[in-house]
PDB file of C-alpha atoms in Angstrom:
ATOM      1  CA  MET A  89     -92.530 -91.433 180.257  1.00 64.00           C
ATOM      2  CA  ARG A  90     -90.043 -94.285 179.938  1.00 64.00           C
ATOM      3  CA  ARG A  91     -88.072 -92.877 182.802  1.00 66.00           C
ATOM      4  CA  ILE A  92     -91.148 -92.858 185.039  1.00 61.00           C
ATOM      5  CA  LEU A  93     -92.026 -96.455 184.104  1.00 52.00           C
ATOM      6  CA  TRP A  94     -88.457 -97.544 184.751  1.00 53.00           C
ATOM      7  CA  MET A  95     -88.466 -95.861 188.182  1.00 57.00           C
ATOM      8  CA  LEU A  96     -91.791 -97.503 189.063  1.00 54.00           C
ATOM      9  CA  MET A  97     -90.417-100.919 188.104  1.00 58.00           C
ATOM     10  CA  VAL A  98     -87.318-100.387 190.237  1.00 52.00           C
ATOM     11  CA  LEU A  99     -89.373 -99.207 193.195  1.00 51.00           C
ATOM     12  CA  SER A 100     -91.778-102.144 192.960  1.00 48.00           C
ATOM     13  CA  SER A 101     -88.906-104.642 192.855  1.00 44.00           C
ATOM     14  CA  MET A 102     -87.299-102.946 195.855  1.00 44.00           C
ATOM     15  CA  THR A 103     -90.569-103.103 197.768  1.00 40.00           C
ATOM     16  CA  SER A 104     -90.981-106.832 197.140  1.00 41.00           C
ATOM     17  CA  ALA A 105     -87.359-107.496 198.131  1.00 42.00           C
ATOM     18  CA  PHE A 106     -87.888-105.374 201.233  1.00 43.00           C
ATOM     19  CA  ALA A 107     -91.018-107.347 202.158  1.00 47.00           C
ATOM     20  CA  GLN A 108     -89.291-110.659 201.502  1.00 55.00           C
ATOM     21  CA  ASN A 109     -86.603-109.846 204.077  1.00 64.00           C
ATOM     22  CA  ALA A 110     -89.164-108.709 206.660  1.00 87.00           C
ATOM     23  CA  LEU A 111     -88.867-110.728 209.837  1.00 89.00           C
ATOM     24  CA  ASN A 112     -91.101-110.610 212.886  1.00 92.00           C
ATOM     25  CA  VAL A 113     -89.487-111.643 216.166  1.00 92.00           C
ATOM     26  CA  LEU A 114     -91.889-112.729 218.884  1.00 90.00           C
ATOM     27  CA  THR A 115     -91.304-110.918 222.165  1.00 89.00           C
ATOM     28  CA  PRO A 116     -90.919-111.030 225.033  1.00 90.00           C
ATOM     29  CA  ILE A 117     -88.406-113.841 224.818  1.00 91.00           C
ATOM     30  CA  SER A 118     -89.759-116.536 227.088  1.00 90.00           C
ATOM     31  CA  TYR A 119     -88.544-119.612 228.887  1.00 90.00           C
ATOM     32  CA  VAL A 120     -89.534-123.093 227.771  1.00 91.00           C
ATOM     33  CA  GLU A 121     -92.299-124.404 230.026  1.00 90.00           C
ATOM     34  CA  GLY A 122     -90.856-125.844 233.222  1.00 88.00           C
ATOM     35  CA  VAL A 123     -87.561-123.976 232.937  1.00 85.00           C
ATOM     36  CA  ALA A 124     -86.757-121.310 235.486  1.00 84.00           C
ATOM     37  CA  PRO A 125     -83.498-119.419 235.844  1.00 84.00           C
ATOM     38  CA  PRO A 126     -81.734-119.340 239.203  1.00 84.00           C
ATOM     39  CA  ASP A 127     -83.441-116.800 241.479  1.00 85.00           C
ATOM     40  CA  LYS A 128     -80.391-114.540 241.771  1.00 85.00           C
ATOM     41  CA  VAL A 129     -79.884-114.528 238.003  1.00 85.00           C
ATOM     42  CA  LYS A 130     -83.539-113.659 237.426  1.00 85.00           C
ATOM     43  CA  ALA A 131     -83.413-110.855 240.012  1.00 85.00           C
ATOM     44  CA  GLU A 132     -80.107-109.286 238.939  1.00 87.00           C
ATOM     45  CA  CYS A 133     -79.561-110.121 235.247  1.00 88.00           C
ATOM     46  CA  SER A 134     -81.832-109.233 232.343  1.00 88.00           C
ATOM     47  CA  VAL A 135     -80.978-112.241 230.215  1.00 89.00           C
ATOM     48  CA  GLU A 136     -84.110-111.836 228.087  1.00 91.00           C
ATOM     49  CA  SER A 137     -83.271-108.224 227.232  1.00 92.00           C
ATOM     50  CA  TYR A 138     -79.590-109.088 226.591  1.00 91.00           C
ATOM     51  CA  LEU A 139     -80.767-111.708 224.125  1.00 94.00           C
ATOM     52  CA  GLN A 140     -83.318-109.423 222.474  1.00 94.00           C
ATOM     53  CA  THR A 141     -80.696-106.688 222.017  1.00 94.00           C
ATOM     54  CA  ALA A 142     -78.223-109.181 220.533  1.00 94.00           C
ATOM     55  CA  LEU A 143     -80.877-110.485 218.127  1.00 94.00           C
ATOM     56  CA  GLU A 144     -81.886-106.981 217.081  1.00 92.00           C
ATOM     57  CA  THR A 145     -78.278-105.953 216.459  1.00 93.00           C
ATOM     58  CA  ASN A 146     -77.374-109.023 214.411  1.00 93.00           C
ATOM     59  CA  LEU A 147     -80.618-109.757 212.560  1.00 92.00           C
ATOM     60  CA  SER A 148     -81.148-106.165 211.413  1.00 90.00           C
ATOM     61  CA  LYS A 149     -77.984-106.336 209.295  1.00 87.00           C
ATOM     62  CA  LYS A 150     -79.736-108.473 206.648  1.00 83.00           C
ATOM     63  CA  ASN A 151     -83.420-108.338 207.555  1.00 82.00           C
ATOM     64  CA  VAL A 152     -86.083-105.795 208.294  1.00 87.00           C
ATOM     65  CA  VAL A 153     -86.808-106.768 211.894  1.00 86.00           C
ATOM     66  CA  THR A 154     -90.002-106.030 213.791  1.00 88.00           C
ATOM     67  CA  PHE A 155     -90.425-107.099 217.389  1.00 86.00           C
ATOM     68  CA  THR A 156     -94.016-108.040 218.124  1.00 86.00           C
ATOM     69  CA  ASN A 157     -95.857-109.569 221.053  1.00 87.00           C
ATOM     70  CA  THR A 158     -98.443-111.315 218.851  1.00 85.00           C
ATOM     71  CA  ALA A 159     -97.795-113.733 216.030  1.00 82.00           C
ATOM     72  CA  PRO A 160     -98.885-112.192 212.714  1.00 82.00           C
ATOM     73  CA  PRO A 161    -101.078-114.408 210.499  1.00 79.00           C
ATOM     74  CA  ALA A 162     -98.752-114.037 207.507  1.00 86.00           C
ATOM     75  CA  GLY A 163     -95.043-113.521 206.964  1.00 91.00           C
ATOM     76  CA  ARG A 164     -91.909-114.840 208.592  1.00 93.00           C
ATOM     77  CA  LEU A 165     -91.875-115.246 212.372  1.00 93.00           C
ATOM     78  CA  LEU A 166     -88.897-116.061 214.569  1.00 94.00           C
ATOM     79  CA  ARG A 167     -89.618-117.450 218.010  1.00 94.00           C
ATOM     80  CA  VAL A 168     -86.777-117.685 220.518  1.00 95.00           C
ATOM     81  CA  GLN A 169     -87.149-119.465 223.845  1.00 95.00           C
ATOM     82  CA  ILE A 170     -84.610-119.965 226.603  1.00 94.00           C
ATOM     83  CA  LEU A 171     -83.996-123.662 227.230  1.00 93.00           C
ATOM     84  CA  ASN A 172     -81.492-123.397 230.063  1.00 90.00           C
ATOM     85  CA  ILE A 173     -79.376-120.986 232.042  1.00 88.00           C
ATOM     86  CA  ASP A 174     -76.485-122.630 233.818  1.00 83.00           C
ATOM     87  CA  ALA A 175     -75.200-119.936 236.127  1.00 80.00           C
ATOM     88  CA  VAL A 176     -74.587-119.467 239.794  1.00 71.00           C
ATOM     89  CA  GLY A 177     -73.483-116.334 241.564  1.00 67.00           C
ATOM     90  CA  GLY A 178     -69.828-115.635 242.106  1.00 62.00           C
ATOM     91  CA  GLY A 179     -68.855-114.586 238.590  1.00 59.00           C
ATOM     92  CA  GLY A 180     -65.757-116.169 237.137  1.00 56.00           C
ATOM     93  CA  TRP A 181     -64.781-117.686 240.479  1.00 57.00           C
ATOM     94  CA  THR A 182     -67.602-120.238 240.181  1.00 63.00           C
ATOM     95  CA  GLY A 183     -66.831-121.392 236.642  1.00 67.00           C
ATOM     96  CA  ALA A 184     -68.282-120.909 233.198  1.00 75.00           C
ATOM     97  CA  LYS A 185     -71.850-119.732 232.660  1.00 82.00           C
ATOM     98  CA  SER A 186     -73.959-121.002 229.771  1.00 87.00           C
ATOM     99  CA  LEU A 187     -77.149-120.042 227.995  1.00 91.00           C
ATOM    100  CA  SER A 188     -79.188-122.360 225.741  1.00 93.00           C
ATOM    101  CA  ILE A 189     -81.951-121.275 223.382  1.00 94.00           C
ATOM    102  CA  ARG A 190     -84.394-122.883 220.972  1.00 95.00           C
ATOM    103  CA  VAL A 191     -85.062-121.023 217.719  1.00 94.00           C
ATOM    104  CA  GLU A 192     -88.049-121.667 215.468  1.00 94.00           C
ATOM    105  CA  LEU A 193     -88.656-120.020 212.096  1.00 94.00           C
ATOM    106  CA  SER A 194     -92.134-120.164 210.633  1.00 93.00           C
ATOM    107  CA  ALA A 195     -93.634-118.728 207.479  1.00 92.00           C
ATOM    108  CA  ASP A 196     -97.356-118.037 207.236  1.00 90.00           C
ATOM    109  CA  GLY A 197     -98.012-120.141 210.348  1.00 88.00           C
ATOM    110  CA  THR A 198     -96.046-123.217 209.226  1.00 90.00           C
ATOM    111  CA  VAL A 199     -92.802-124.129 211.003  1.00 92.00           C
ATOM    112  CA  MET A 200     -90.071-124.147 208.363  1.00 92.00           C
ATOM    113  CA  ARG A 201     -87.107-125.088 210.551  1.00 93.00           C
ATOM    114  CA  LYS A 202     -85.906-125.090 214.116  1.00 93.00           C
ATOM    115  CA  THR A 203     -82.710-125.637 216.046  1.00 93.00           C
ATOM    116  CA  ALA A 204     -81.078-125.078 219.406  1.00 94.00           C
ATOM    117  CA  PHE A 205     -77.889-123.252 220.324  1.00 94.00           C
ATOM    118  CA  THR A 206     -75.807-123.223 223.489  1.00 92.00           C
ATOM    119  CA  ARG A 207     -73.039-120.781 224.284  1.00 90.00           C
ATOM    120  CA  SER A 208     -70.917-120.469 227.365  1.00 85.00           C
ATOM    121  CA  SER A 209     -68.549-117.850 228.664  1.00 80.00           C
ATOM    122  CA  ARG A 210     -65.701-117.878 231.121  1.00 67.00           C
ATOM    123  CA  GLY A 211     -65.549-114.104 231.113  1.00 62.00           C
ATOM    124  CA  GLY A 212     -62.678-113.578 228.687  1.00 56.00           C
ATOM    125  CA  PHE A 213     -59.508-111.822 229.819  1.00 58.00           C
ATOM    126  CA  GLY A 214     -59.668-111.364 233.568  1.00 55.00           C
ATOM    127  CA  GLY A 215     -62.576-113.815 233.715  1.00 53.00           C
ATOM    128  CA  ALA A 216     -62.218-114.430 237.436  1.00 53.00           C
ATOM    129  CA  PHE A 217     -63.103-110.787 238.039  1.00 56.00           C
ATOM    130  CA  VAL A 218     -66.115-110.632 235.691  1.00 70.00           C
ATOM    131  CA  GLY A 219     -69.629-110.905 237.119  1.00 78.00           C
ATOM    132  CA  THR A 220     -72.216-113.550 236.304  1.00 82.00           C
ATOM    133  CA  CYS A 221     -74.478-111.108 234.437  1.00 86.00           C
ATOM    134  CA  SER A 222     -71.598-109.933 232.232  1.00 87.00           C
ATOM    135  CA  MET A 223     -70.743-113.529 231.396  1.00 87.00           C
ATOM    136  CA  LEU A 224     -74.357-114.256 230.433  1.00 90.00           C
ATOM    137  CA  ASN A 225     -74.384-111.075 228.342  1.00 90.00           C
ATOM    138  CA  ARG A 226     -71.345-112.375 226.416  1.00 90.00           C
ATOM    139  CA  ALA A 227     -73.148-115.683 225.810  1.00 91.00           C
ATOM    140  CA  ALA A 228     -76.265-113.801 224.622  1.00 93.00           C
ATOM    141  CA  GLU A 229     -74.167-111.742 222.180  1.00 93.00           C
ATOM    142  CA  ALA A 230     -72.666-114.926 220.724  1.00 93.00           C
ATOM    143  CA  LEU A 231     -76.133-116.478 220.435  1.00 94.00           C
ATOM    144  CA  GLY A 232     -77.402-113.394 218.587  1.00 94.00           C
ATOM    145  CA  LYS A 233     -74.635-113.894 216.025  1.00 94.00           C
ATOM    146  CA  ASP A 234     -75.415-117.622 215.808  1.00 94.00           C
ATOM    147  CA  VAL A 235     -79.095-116.966 215.076  1.00 94.00           C
ATOM    148  CA  ALA A 236     -78.234-114.398 212.387  1.00 93.00           C
ATOM    149  CA  LYS A 237     -75.861-116.882 210.711  1.00 93.00           C
ATOM    150  CA  TRP A 238     -78.486-119.631 210.957  1.00 93.00           C
ATOM    151  CA  MET A 239     -81.058-117.354 209.310  1.00 91.00           C
ATOM    152  CA  ALA A 240     -78.657-116.773 206.413  1.00 89.00           C
ATOM    153  CA  ASP A 241     -77.566-120.424 206.147  1.00 87.00           C
ATOM    154  CA  PRO A 242     -79.909-123.172 207.421  1.00 80.00           C
ATOM    155  CA  ARG A 243     -76.984-125.604 207.621  1.00 82.00           C
ATOM    156  CA  TYR A 244     -75.128-123.416 210.117  1.00 82.00           C
ATOM    157  CA  SER A 245     -74.515-124.965 213.497  1.00 75.00           C
ATOM    158  CA  ALA A 246     -72.832-123.318 216.462  1.00 66.00           C
ATOM    159  CA  GLN A 247     -70.621-126.385 216.645  1.00 58.00           C
ATOM    160  CA  ASP A 248     -68.948-125.057 213.499  1.00 42.00           C
ATOM    161  CA  VAL A 249     -67.546-122.302 215.692  1.00 42.00           C
ATOM    162  CA  VAL A 250     -67.156-124.020 219.041  1.00 37.00           C
ATOM    163  CA  GLU A 251     -65.337-127.202 218.112  1.00 34.00           C
ATOM    164  CA  GLU A 252     -61.613-127.223 218.513  1.00 32.00           C
ATOM    165  CA  PRO A 253     -59.639-128.633 215.600  1.00 32.00           C
ATOM    166  CA  ALA A 254     -58.625-132.229 216.104  1.00 39.00           C
ATOM    167  CA  SER A 255     -55.155-132.475 217.550  1.00 39.00           C
ATOM    168  CA  ALA A 256     -52.485-134.088 215.450  1.00 39.00           C
ATOM    169  CA  PRO A 257     -51.965-137.778 216.230  1.00 42.00           C
ATOM    170  CA  ALA A 258     -49.014-138.456 218.470  1.00 43.00           C
ATOM    171  CA  GLN A 259     -45.986-139.653 216.590  1.00 44.00           C
ATOM    172  CA  ALA A 260     -44.046-142.675 217.745  1.00 43.00           C
ATOM    173  CA  PRO A 261     -40.620-141.818 219.128  1.00 42.00           C
ATOM    174  CA  GLN A 262     -37.903-142.261 216.569  1.00 47.00           C
ATOM    175  CA  ALA A 263     -34.590-143.983 217.189  1.00 46.00           C
ATOM    176  CA  PRO A 264     -31.594-141.647 217.233  1.00 44.00           C
ATOM    177  CA  ALA A 265     -29.735-141.360 213.967  1.00 46.00           C
ATOM    178  CA  ALA A 266     -26.688-143.610 213.711  1.00 47.00           C
ATOM    179  CA  SER A 267     -24.367-141.013 212.272  1.00 46.00           C
ATOM    180  CA  THR A 268     -21.509-141.382 214.758  1.00 46.00           C
ATOM    181  CA  PRO A 269     -20.442-144.614 216.378  1.00 46.00           C
ATOM    182  CA  THR A 270     -20.529-144.719 220.162  1.00 46.00           C
ATOM    183  CA  LEU A 271     -17.390-145.815 221.979  1.00 45.00           C
ATOM    184  CA  PRO A 272     -17.461-147.784 225.185  1.00 47.00           C
ATOM    185  CA  LEU A 273     -16.414-145.902 228.315  1.00 47.00           C
ATOM    186  CA  ASN A 274     -13.695-147.750 230.230  1.00 43.00           C
TER     187      ASN A 274
END
């Protein structure tokens, strides 16, 4: 009998922990009102699906993720919207491509916190030969990781990753050591 009670207690605690980590992600991922991607990017790249796949991959590591097209009345809801896509055709030959998103976490209908992330890609090794869609996919993958880190730590900012360390201050030139006397040349 004790064993059964103990198992029921363990199962009930697991169920509440499971429910606490449940996260609903609102889909489809939309654009902020007034924002439209470049026509070629919209026609050829599936930025929204890249982003959804990246979110699913990274958020499901620590949360029970459900993608839904309606906001549930209770529970945690993550809403992701695309703020900007800076990309023109031509792949790496036309420079870096960037993707900006706004992320909003609400619980039981109340917004708990929100932030924005921007990631860019130059295509990595051989970047000049990588297409625009592949570069945006790389940015979406990085954003998926950023959102997962932000969910785990509200203080996380993508700038923690992007910023380069400050370069060391330039040192003033030093006078040569006077170890040997110089002789005049006649």
